[in-house]
JSON list of C-alpha atoms and ligand atoms in Angstrom, two decimals:
[
{"chain": "A", "resi": 1, "resn": "UNK", "atom": "CA", "xyz": [-49.81, -23.50, -191.97]},
{"chain": "A", "resi": 2, "resn": "UNK", "atom": "CA", "xyz": [-46.86, -24.98, -193.01]},
{"chain": "A", "resi": 3, "resn": "UNK", "atom": "CA", "xyz": [-45.94, -23.06, -196.48]},
{"chain": "A", "resi": 4, "resn": "UNK", "atom": "CA", "xyz": [-43.34, -24.59, -198.10]},
{"chain": "A", "resi": 5, "resn": "UNK", "atom": "CA", "xyz": [-41.32, -23.59, -201.09]},
{"chain": "A", "resi": 6, "resn": "UNK", "atom": "CA", "xyz": [-40.32, -26.13, -203.90]},
{"chain": "A", "resi": 7, "resn": "UNK", "atom": "CA", "xyz": [-37.32, -23.76, -206.24]},
{"chain": "A", "resi": 8, "resn": "UNK", "atom": "CA", "xyz": [-35.82, -25.00, -209.47]},
{"chain": "A", "resi": 9, "resn": "UNK", "atom": "CA", "xyz": [-34.85, -23.79, -212.72]},
{"chain": "A", "resi": 10, "resn": "UNK", "atom": "CA", "xyz": [-37.67, -25.99, -213.73]},
{"chain": "A", "resi": 11, "resn": "UNK", "atom": "CA", "xyz": [-36.06, -24.98, -217.84]},
{"chain": "A", "resi": 12, "resn": "UNK", "atom": "CA", "xyz": [-38.23, -26.61, -218.95]},
{"chain": "A", "resi": 13, "resn": "UNK", "atom": "CA", "xyz": [-41.31, -28.44, -216.06]},
{"chain": "A", "resi": 14, "resn": "UNK", "atom": "CA", "xyz": [-40.62, -32.50, -216.51]},
{"chain": "A", "resi": 15, "resn": "UNK", "atom": "CA", "xyz": [-43.67, -34.86, -215.34]},
{"chain": "A", "resi": 16, "resn": "UNK", "atom": "CA", "xyz": [-40.92, -36.00, -213.30]},
{"chain": "A", "resi": 17, "resn": "UNK", "atom": "CA", "xyz": [-40.93, -32.00, -211.29]},
{"chain": "A", "resi": 18, "resn": "UNK", "atom": "CA", "xyz": [-45.29, -32.48, -211.80]},
{"chain": "A", "resi": 19, "resn": "UNK", "atom": "CA", "xyz": [-44.68, -35.55, -209.11]},
{"chain": "A", "resi": 20, "resn": "UNK", "atom": "CA", "xyz": [-42.76, -33.81, -207.33]},
{"chain": "A", "resi": 21, "resn": "UNK", "atom": "CA", "xyz": [-45.85, -31.40, -207.03]},
{"chain": "A", "resi": 22, "resn": "UNK", "atom": "CA", "xyz": [-48.56, -33.07, -206.16]},
{"chain": "A", "resi": 23, "resn": "UNK", "atom": "CA", "xyz": [-47.19, -35.36, -203.63]},
{"chain": "A", "resi": 24, "resn": "UNK", "atom": "CA", "xyz": [-45.78, -31.80, -201.90]},
{"chain": "A", "resi": 25, "resn": "UNK", "atom": "CA", "xyz": [-48.75, -30.25, -202.60]},
{"chain": "A", "resi": 26, "resn": "UNK", "atom": "CA", "xyz": [-50.32, -33.33, -200.04]},
{"chain": "A", "resi": 27, "resn": "UNK", "atom": "CA", "xyz": [-48.57, -32.65, -197.30]},
{"chain": "A", "resi": 28, "resn": "UNK", "atom": "CA", "xyz": [-47.79, -28.79, -197.07]},
{"chain": "A", "resi": 29, "resn": "UNK", "atom": "CA", "xyz": [-51.26, -26.29, -196.20]},
{"chain": "A", "resi": 30, "resn": "UNK", "atom": "CA", "xyz": [-49.40, -24.20, -199.65]},
{"chain": "A", "resi": 31, "resn": "UNK", "atom": "CA", "xyz": [-46.93, -25.36, -201.85]},
{"chain": "A", "resi": 32, "resn": "UNK", "atom": "CA", "xyz": [-45.17, -22.39, -203.33]},
{"chain": "A", "resi": 33, "resn": "UNK", "atom": "CA", "xyz": [-43.61, -23.70, -207.05]},
{"chain": "A", "resi": 34, "resn": "UNK", "atom": "CA", "xyz": [-40.06, -21.12, -207.40]},
{"chain": "A", "resi": 35, "resn": "UNK", "atom": "CA", "xyz": [-39.11, -19.88, -210.63]},
{"chain": "A", "resi": 36, "resn": "UNK", "atom": "CA", "xyz": [-35.38, -19.58, -210.29]},
{"chain": "A", "resi": 37, "resn": "UNK", "atom": "CA", "xyz": [-34.21, -16.61, -212.70]},
{"chain": "A", "resi": 38, "resn": "UNK", "atom": "CA", "xyz": [-31.35, -17.55, -213.16]},
{"chain": "A", "resi": 39, "resn": "UNK", "atom": "CA", "xyz": [-30.58, -15.70, -216.72]},
{"chain": "A", "resi": 40, "resn": "UNK", "atom": "CA", "xyz": [-27.05, -15.42, -215.94]},
{"chain": "A", "resi": 41, "resn": "UNK", "atom": "CA", "xyz": [-27.05, -19.35, -217.17]},
{"chain": "A", "resi": 42, "resn": "UNK", "atom": "CA", "xyz": [-29.40, -18.76, -220.59]},
{"chain": "A", "resi": 43, "resn": "UNK", "atom": "CA", "xyz": [-32.02, -21.22, -219.76]},
{"chain": "A", "resi": 44, "resn": "UNK", "atom": "CA", "xyz": [-34.46, -22.10, -222.48]},
{"chain": "A", "resi": 45, "resn": "UNK", "atom": "CA", "xyz": [-37.11, -20.60, -221.66]},
{"chain": "A", "resi": 46, "resn": "UNK", "atom": "CA", "xyz": [-37.46, -17.11, -220.08]},
{"chain": "A", "resi": 47, "resn": "UNK", "atom": "CA", "xyz": [-38.70, -17.17, -216.57]},
{"chain": "A", "resi": 48, "resn": "UNK", "atom": "CA", "xyz": [-42.01, -15.25, -217.75]},
{"chain": "A", "resi": 49, "resn": "UNK", "atom": "CA", "xyz": [-42.37, -17.81, -220.44]},
{"chain": "A", "resi": 50, "resn": "UNK", "atom": "CA", "xyz": [-41.30, -20.88, -217.49]},
{"chain": "A", "resi": 51, "resn": "UNK", "atom": "CA", "xyz": [-44.36, -19.29, -214.64]},
{"chain": "A", "resi": 52, "resn": "UNK", "atom": "CA", "xyz": [-46.88, -19.26, -217.30]},
{"chain": "A", "resi": 53, "resn": "UNK", "atom": "CA", "xyz": [-46.46, -22.97, -218.57]},
{"chain": "A", "resi": 54, "resn": "UNK", "atom": "CA", "xyz": [-45.94, -24.03, -214.57]},
{"chain": "A", "resi": 55, "resn": "UNK", "atom": "CA", "xyz": [-48.72, -21.76, -214.04]},
{"chain": "A", "resi": 56, "resn": "UNK", "atom": "CA", "xyz": [-50.53, -23.42, -216.34]},
{"chain": "A", "resi": 57, "resn": "UNK", "atom": "CA", "xyz": [-49.32, -27.23, -215.49]},
{"chain": "A", "resi": 58, "resn": "UNK", "atom": "CA", "xyz": [-50.28, -26.76, -212.53]},
{"chain": "A", "resi": 59, "resn": "UNK", "atom": "CA", "xyz": [-53.63, -25.17, -212.02]},
{"chain": "A", "resi": 60, "resn": "UNK", "atom": "CA", "xyz": [-55.87, -28.40, -211.35]},
{"chain": "A", "resi": 61, "resn": "UNK", "atom": "CA", "xyz": [-53.34, -28.50, -208.62]},
{"chain": "A", "resi": 62, "resn": "UNK", "atom": "CA", "xyz": [-55.04, -27.25, -204.86]},
{"chain": "A", "resi": 63, "resn": "UNK", "atom": "CA", "xyz": [-52.71, -25.26, -202.09]},
{"chain": "A", "resi": 64, "resn": "UNK", "atom": "CA", "xyz": [-49.99, -24.36, -205.25]},
{"chain": "A", "resi": 65, "resn": "UNK", "atom": "CA", "xyz": [-49.13, -20.96, -205.97]},
{"chain": "A", "resi": 66, "resn": "UNK", "atom": "CA", "xyz": [-45.81, -20.20, -208.86]},
{"chain": "A", "resi": 67, "resn": "UNK", "atom": "CA", "xyz": [-43.62, -17.16, -208.18]},
{"chain": "A", "resi": 68, "resn": "UNK", "atom": "CA", "xyz": [-40.40, -16.73, -209.64]},
{"chain": "A", "resi": 69, "resn": "UNK", "atom": "CA", "xyz": [-37.56, -15.05, -207.80]},
{"chain": "A", "resi": 70, "resn": "UNK", "atom": "CA", "xyz": [-33.87, -14.49, -208.03]},
{"chain": "A", "resi": 71, "resn": "UNK", "atom": "CA", "xyz": [-30.49, -14.25, -205.63]},
{"chain": "A", "resi": 72, "resn": "UNK", "atom": "CA", "xyz": [-30.85, -16.38, -201.61]},
{"chain": "A", "resi": 73, "resn": "UNK", "atom": "CA", "xyz": [-33.22, -19.29, -201.41]},
{"chain": "A", "resi": 74, "resn": "UNK", "atom": "CA", "xyz": [-33.20, -18.37, -197.53]},
{"chain": "A", "resi": 75, "resn": "UNK", "atom": "CA", "xyz": [-34.30, -14.51, -198.15]},
{"chain": "A", "resi": 76, "resn": "UNK", "atom": "CA", "xyz": [-37.78, -15.77, -201.08]},
{"chain": "A", "resi": 77, "resn": "UNK", "atom": "CA", "xyz": [-38.20, -18.48, -197.48]},
{"chain": "A", "resi": 78, "resn": "UNK", "atom": "CA", "xyz": [-38.41, -15.22, -195.38]},
{"chain": "A", "resi": 79, "resn": "UNK", "atom": "CA", "xyz": [-39.92, -12.84, -197.27]},
{"chain": "A", "resi": 80, "resn": "UNK", "atom": "CA", "xyz": [-42.92, -15.30, -198.17]},
{"chain": "A", "resi": 81, "resn": "UNK", "atom": "CA", "xyz": [-43.16, -16.86, -194.92]},
{"chain": "A", "resi": 82, "resn": "UNK", "atom": "CA", "xyz": [-42.32, -19.98, -195.60]},
{"chain": "A", "resi": 83, "resn": "UNK", "atom": "CA", "xyz": [-40.91, -23.01, -193.28]},
{"chain": "A", "resi": 84, "resn": "UNK", "atom": "CA", "xyz": [-39.77, -25.51, -195.26]},
{"chain": "A", "resi": 85, "resn": "UNK", "atom": "CA", "xyz": [-37.89, -26.21, -198.19]},
{"chain": "A", "resi": 86, "resn": "UNK", "atom": "CA", "xyz": [-38.33, -28.93, -200.81]},
{"chain": "A", "resi": 87, "resn": "UNK", "atom": "CA", "xyz": [-36.05, -31.14, -203.45]},
{"chain": "A", "resi": 88, "resn": "UNK", "atom": "CA", "xyz": [-36.38, -34.03, -204.53]},
{"chain": "A", "resi": 89, "resn": "UNK", "atom": "CA", "xyz": [-33.69, -36.54, -205.07]},
{"chain": "A", "resi": 90, "resn": "UNK", "atom": "CA", "xyz": [-32.94, -38.67, -207.71]},
{"chain": "A", "resi": 91, "resn": "UNK", "atom": "CA", "xyz": [-30.18, -40.46, -207.21]},
{"chain": "A", "resi": 92, "resn": "UNK", "atom": "CA", "xyz": [-26.77, -40.78, -205.51]},
{"chain": "A", "resi": 93, "resn": "UNK", "atom": "CA", "xyz": [-24.98, -37.84, -208.49]},
{"chain": "A", "resi": 94, "resn": "UNK", "atom": "CA", "xyz": [-28.26, -35.72, -206.66]},
{"chain": "A", "resi": 95, "resn": "UNK", "atom": "CA", "xyz": [-27.19, -36.03, -202.72]},
{"chain": "A", "resi": 96, "resn": "UNK", "atom": "CA", "xyz": [-23.88, -34.82, -201.82]},
{"chain": "A", "resi": 97, "resn": "UNK", "atom": "CA", "xyz": [-24.67, -31.20, -203.78]},
{"chain": "A", "resi": 98, "resn": "UNK", "atom": "CA", "xyz": [-28.24, -31.53, -201.94]},
{"chain": "A", "resi": 99, "resn": "UNK", "atom": "CA", "xyz": [-26.71, -32.02, -198.86]},
{"chain": "A", "resi": 100, "resn": "UNK", "atom": "CA", "xyz": [-24.64, -29.16, -199.31]},
{"chain": "A", "resi": 101, "resn": "UNK", "atom": "CA", "xyz": [-26.93, -26.38, -199.97]},
{"chain": "A", "resi": 102, "resn": "UNK", "atom": "CA", "xyz": [-29.82, -27.72, -197.20]},
{"chain": "A", "resi": 103, "resn": "UNK", "atom": "CA", "xyz": [-26.86, -27.68, -194.21]},
{"chain": "A", "resi": 104, "resn": "UNK", "atom": "CA", "xyz": [-25.67, -24.16, -195.34]},
{"chain": "A", "resi": 105, "resn": "UNK", "atom": "CA", "xyz": [-29.91, -22.69, -196.18]},
{"chain": "A", "resi": 106, "resn": "UNK", "atom": "CA", "xyz": [-29.63, -24.46, -191.93]},
{"chain": "A", "resi": 107, "resn": "UNK", "atom": "CA", "xyz": [-26.97, -23.04, -191.07]},
{"chain": "A", "resi": 108, "resn": "UNK", "atom": "CA", "xyz": [-28.08, -18.55, -192.26]},
{"chain": "A", "resi": 109, "resn": "UNK", "atom": "CA", "xyz": [-31.94, -19.24, -191.53]},
{"chain": "A", "resi": 110, "resn": "UNK", "atom": "CA", "xyz": [-31.79, -22.54, -189.02]},
{"chain": "A", "resi": 111, "resn": "UNK", "atom": "CA", "xyz": [-35.86, -21.87, -188.37]},
{"chain": "A", "resi": 112, "resn": "UNK", "atom": "CA", "xyz": [-36.32, -23.28, -192.36]},
{"chain": "A", "resi": 113, "resn": "UNK", "atom": "CA", "xyz": [-36.21, -26.94, -193.28]},
{"chain": "A", "resi": 114, "resn": "UNK", "atom": "CA", "xyz": [-35.07, -28.52, -196.08]},
{"chain": "A", "resi": 115, "resn": "UNK", "atom": "CA", "xyz": [-37.61, -31.80, -196.22]},
{"chain": "A", "resi": 116, "resn": "UNK", "atom": "CA", "xyz": [-36.47, -34.69, -199.44]},
{"chain": "A", "resi": 117, "resn": "UNK", "atom": "CA", "xyz": [-39.25, -36.76, -201.51]},
{"chain": "A", "resi": 118, "resn": "UNK", "atom": "CA", "xyz": [-37.16, -39.98, -203.42]},
{"chain": "A", "resi": 119, "resn": "UNK", "atom": "CA", "xyz": [-38.34, -39.51, -207.00]},
{"chain": "A", "resi": 120, "resn": "UNK", "atom": "CA", "xyz": [-40.88, -41.64, -208.35]},
{"chain": "A", "resi": 121, "resn": "UNK", "atom": "CA", "xyz": [-39.24, -44.02, -210.07]},
{"chain": "A", "resi": 122, "resn": "UNK", "atom": "CA", "xyz": [-41.12, -43.75, -213.07]},
{"chain": "A", "resi": 123, "resn": "UNK", "atom": "CA", "xyz": [-39.01, -41.20, -213.71]},
{"chain": "A", "resi": 124, "resn": "UNK", "atom": "CA", "xyz": [-35.99, -41.13, -211.16]},
{"chain": "A", "resi": 125, "resn": "UNK", "atom": "CA", "xyz": [-34.13, -40.76, -215.08]},
{"chain": "A", "resi": 126, "resn": "UNK", "atom": "CA", "xyz": [-35.33, -37.34, -215.87]},
{"chain": "A", "resi": 127, "resn": "UNK", "atom": "CA", "xyz": [-34.34, -34.73, -215.80]},
{"chain": "A", "resi": 128, "resn": "UNK", "atom": "CA", "xyz": [-34.40, -30.62, -218.22]},
{"chain": "A", "resi": 129, "resn": "UNK", "atom": "CA", "xyz": [-30.73, -30.88, -219.46]},
{"chain": "A", "resi": 130, "resn": "UNK", "atom": "CA", "xyz": [-32.29, -34.12, -221.11]},
{"chain": "A", "resi": 131, "resn": "UNK", "atom": "CA", "xyz": [-35.67, -33.56, -222.23]},
{"chain": "A", "resi": 132, "resn": "UNK", "atom": "CA", "xyz": [-33.21, -30.77, -224.45]},
{"chain": "A", "resi": 133, "resn": "UNK", "atom": "CA", "xyz": [-31.30, -32.89, -226.06]},
{"chain": "A", "resi": 134, "resn": "UNK", "atom": "CA", "xyz": [-33.66, -35.07, -226.88]},
{"chain": "A", "resi": 135, "resn": "UNK", "atom": "CA", "xyz": [-35.35, -32.35, -228.26]},
{"chain": "A", "resi": 136, "resn": "UNK", "atom": "CA", "xyz": [-32.48, -30.81, -230.13]},
{"chain": "A", "resi": 137, "resn": "UNK", "atom": "CA", "xyz": [-32.29, -33.35, -232.09]},
{"chain": "A", "resi": 138, "resn": "UNK", "atom": "CA", "xyz": [-35.59, -33.84, -233.04]},
{"chain": "A", "resi": 139, "resn": "UNK", "atom": "CA", "xyz": [-36.35, -37.04, -230.50]},
{"chain": "A", "resi": 140, "resn": "UNK", "atom": "CA", "xyz": [-40.02, -37.61, -229.06]},
{"chain": "A", "resi": 141, "resn": "UNK", "atom": "CA", "xyz": [-40.52, -36.18, -225.91]},
{"chain": "A", "resi": 142, "resn": "UNK", "atom": "CA", "xyz": [-44.41, -36.62, -225.04]},
{"chain": "A", "resi": 143, "resn": "UNK", "atom": "CA", "xyz": [-43.53, -38.71, -222.54]},
{"chain": "A", "resi": 144, "resn": "UNK", "atom": "CA", "xyz": [-41.07, -37.26, -220.71]},
{"chain": "A", "resi": 145, "resn": "UNK", "atom": "CA", "xyz": [-42.80, -33.93, -220.23]},
{"chain": "A", "resi": 146, "resn": "UNK", "atom": "CA", "xyz": [-46.66, -32.61, -220.59]},
{"chain": "A", "resi": 147, "resn": "UNK", "atom": "CA", "xyz": [-47.53, -30.97, -223.92]},
{"chain": "A", "resi": 148, "resn": "UNK", "atom": "CA", "xyz": [-47.10, -27.15, -224.04]},
{"chain": "A", "resi": 149, "resn": "UNK", "atom": "CA", "xyz": [-43.81, -27.44, -223.55]},
{"chain": "A", "resi": 150, "resn": "UNK", "atom": "CA", "xyz": [-43.15, -30.36, -226.25]},
{"chain": "A", "resi": 151, "resn": "UNK", "atom": "CA", "xyz": [-44.62, -27.45, -228.46]},
{"chain": "A", "resi": 152, "resn": "UNK", "atom": "CA", "xyz": [-43.14, -24.40, -226.85]},
{"chain": "A", "resi": 153, "resn": "UNK", "atom": "CA", "xyz": [-40.05, -26.53, -227.42]},
{"chain": "A", "resi": 154, "resn": "UNK", "atom": "CA", "xyz": [-40.61, -27.33, -231.11]},
{"chain": "A", "resi": 155, "resn": "UNK", "atom": "CA", "xyz": [-41.74, -23.62, -231.25]},
{"chain": "A", "resi": 156, "resn": "UNK", "atom": "CA", "xyz": [-37.66, -22.82, -229.56]},
{"chain": "A", "resi": 157, "resn": "UNK", "atom": "CA", "xyz": [-35.87, -25.32, -232.10]},
{"chain": "A", "resi": 158, "resn": "UNK", "atom": "CA", "xyz": [-37.39, -23.96, -234.87]},
{"chain": "A", "resi": 159, "resn": "UNK", "atom": "CA", "xyz": [-36.85, -20.39, -233.88]},
{"chain": "A", "resi": 160, "resn": "UNK", "atom": "CA", "xyz": [-32.70, -21.00, -233.60]},
{"chain": "A", "resi": 161, "resn": "UNK", "atom": "CA", "xyz": [-32.89, -23.02, -236.56]},
{"chain": "A", "resi": 162, "resn": "UNK", "atom": "CA", "xyz": [-33.81, -19.98, -238.29]},
{"chain": "B", "resi": 201, "resn": "ADP", "atom": "P1", "xyz": [-32.42, -26.79, -210.39]},
{"chain": "B", "resi": 201, "resn": "ADP", "atom": "O1", "xyz": [-31.83, -26.14, -211.01]},
{"chain": "B", "resi": 201, "resn": "ADP", "atom": "O2", "xyz": [-32.44, -26.20, -209.14]},
{"chain": "B", "resi": 201, "resn": "ADP", "atom": "O3", "xyz": [-31.36, -28.99, -209.74]},
{"chain": "B", "resi": 201, "resn": "ADP", "atom": "P2", "xyz": [-34.49, -27.84, -211.46]},
{"chain": "B", "resi": 201, "resn": "ADP", "atom": "O4", "xyz": [-35.77, -27.87, -211.75]},
{"chain": "B", "resi": 201, "resn": "ADP", "atom": "O5", "xyz": [-33.30, -29.18, -212.12]},
{"chain": "B", "resi": 201, "resn": "ADP", "atom": "O6", "xyz": [-33.35, -27.43, -210.79]},
{"chain": "B", "resi": 201, "resn": "ADP", "atom": "O7", "xyz": [-35.20, -29.23, -210.55]},
{"chain": "B", "resi": 201, "resn": "ADP", "atom": "C1", "xyz": [-36.03, -28.96, -209.42]},
{"chain": "B", "resi": 201, "resn": "ADP", "atom": "C2", "xyz": [-35.99, -30.00, -208.17]},
{"chain": "B", "resi": 201, "resn": "ADP", "atom": "O8", "xyz": [-37.06, -30.74, -209.04]},
{"chain": "B", "resi": 201, "resn": "ADP", "atom": "C3", "xyz": [-34.42, -30.38, -207.57]},
{"chain": "B", "resi": 201, "resn": "ADP", "atom": "O9", "xyz": [-35.31, -30.32, -206.67]},
{"chain": "B", "resi": 201, "resn": "ADP", "atom": "C4", "xyz": [-34.60, -31.86, -208.31]},
{"chain": "B", "resi": 201, "resn": "ADP", "atom": "O10", "xyz": [-34.27, -32.63, -208.04]},
{"chain": "B", "resi": 201, "resn": "ADP", "atom": "C5", "xyz": [-36.47, -32.36, -208.99]},
{"chain": "B", "resi": 201, "resn": "ADP", "atom": "N1", "xyz": [-36.22, -33.46, -209.88]},
{"chain": "B", "resi": 201, "resn": "ADP", "atom": "C6", "xyz": [-35.85, -32.93, -211.27]},
{"chain": "B", "resi": 201, "resn": "ADP", "atom": "N2", "xyz": [-36.12, -33.99, -211.92]},
{"chain": "B", "resi": 201, "resn": "ADP", "atom": "C7", "xyz": [-36.37, -34.17, -210.62]},
{"chain": "B", "resi": 201, "resn": "ADP", "atom": "C8", "xyz": [-37.56, -35.83, -211.51]},
{"chain": "B", "resi": 201, "resn": "ADP", "atom": "N3", "xyz": [-37.09, -36.64, -212.63]},
{"chain": "B", "resi": 201, "resn": "ADP", "atom": "N4", "xyz": [-37.64, -36.18, -210.97]},
{"chain": "B", "resi": 201, "resn": "ADP", "atom": "C9", "xyz": [-38.15, -35.60, -208.73]},
{"chain": "B", "resi": 201, "resn": "ADP", "atom": "N5", "xyz": [-37.71, -34.81, -209.43]},
{"chain": "B", "resi": 201, "resn": "ADP", "atom": "C10", "xyz": [-37.38, -33.95, -210.23]}
]
């Protein structure tokens, strides 16, 4: 049984992430979407909100479980009994950091492998940060994120303006 973890902040989840979840879940027996509790970075959405949204948008994708985590990814992988980490590579700019992380994790936990999927060309430009910036300036983000994310971001922005 191959269980993999796809970790990230998902603040918020985009169509790029969803594409990765769909494609990587078809390669493994179980895919755990690990949602990083990074409150120190003051995310737009709390970890509970991000988990809730991810559960909603992945409910029709088989073999996917959404689980929050904090601390070391290798510890989380051990706890979940997962042997593989999945990450996405968008561009050369992602590469150096991702390579360093993968090698560090492998050093700490030699049983754990990191597998990279290259992003779908259609979404290779897309990041959560860009989505938040476009939304903050009133731009239309419907082509970047699921409808529920669009609604939640709008609610957040309206609240912040009050
Ligand atoms: P992190 O804070 O760990 O970078 P993100 O939520 O930004 O978390 O991303 C999680 C994973 O999804 C990373 O491996 C990242 O490369 C990948 N990813 C982010 N945006 C896209 C995209 N548009 N297409 C495919 N993969 C993506």
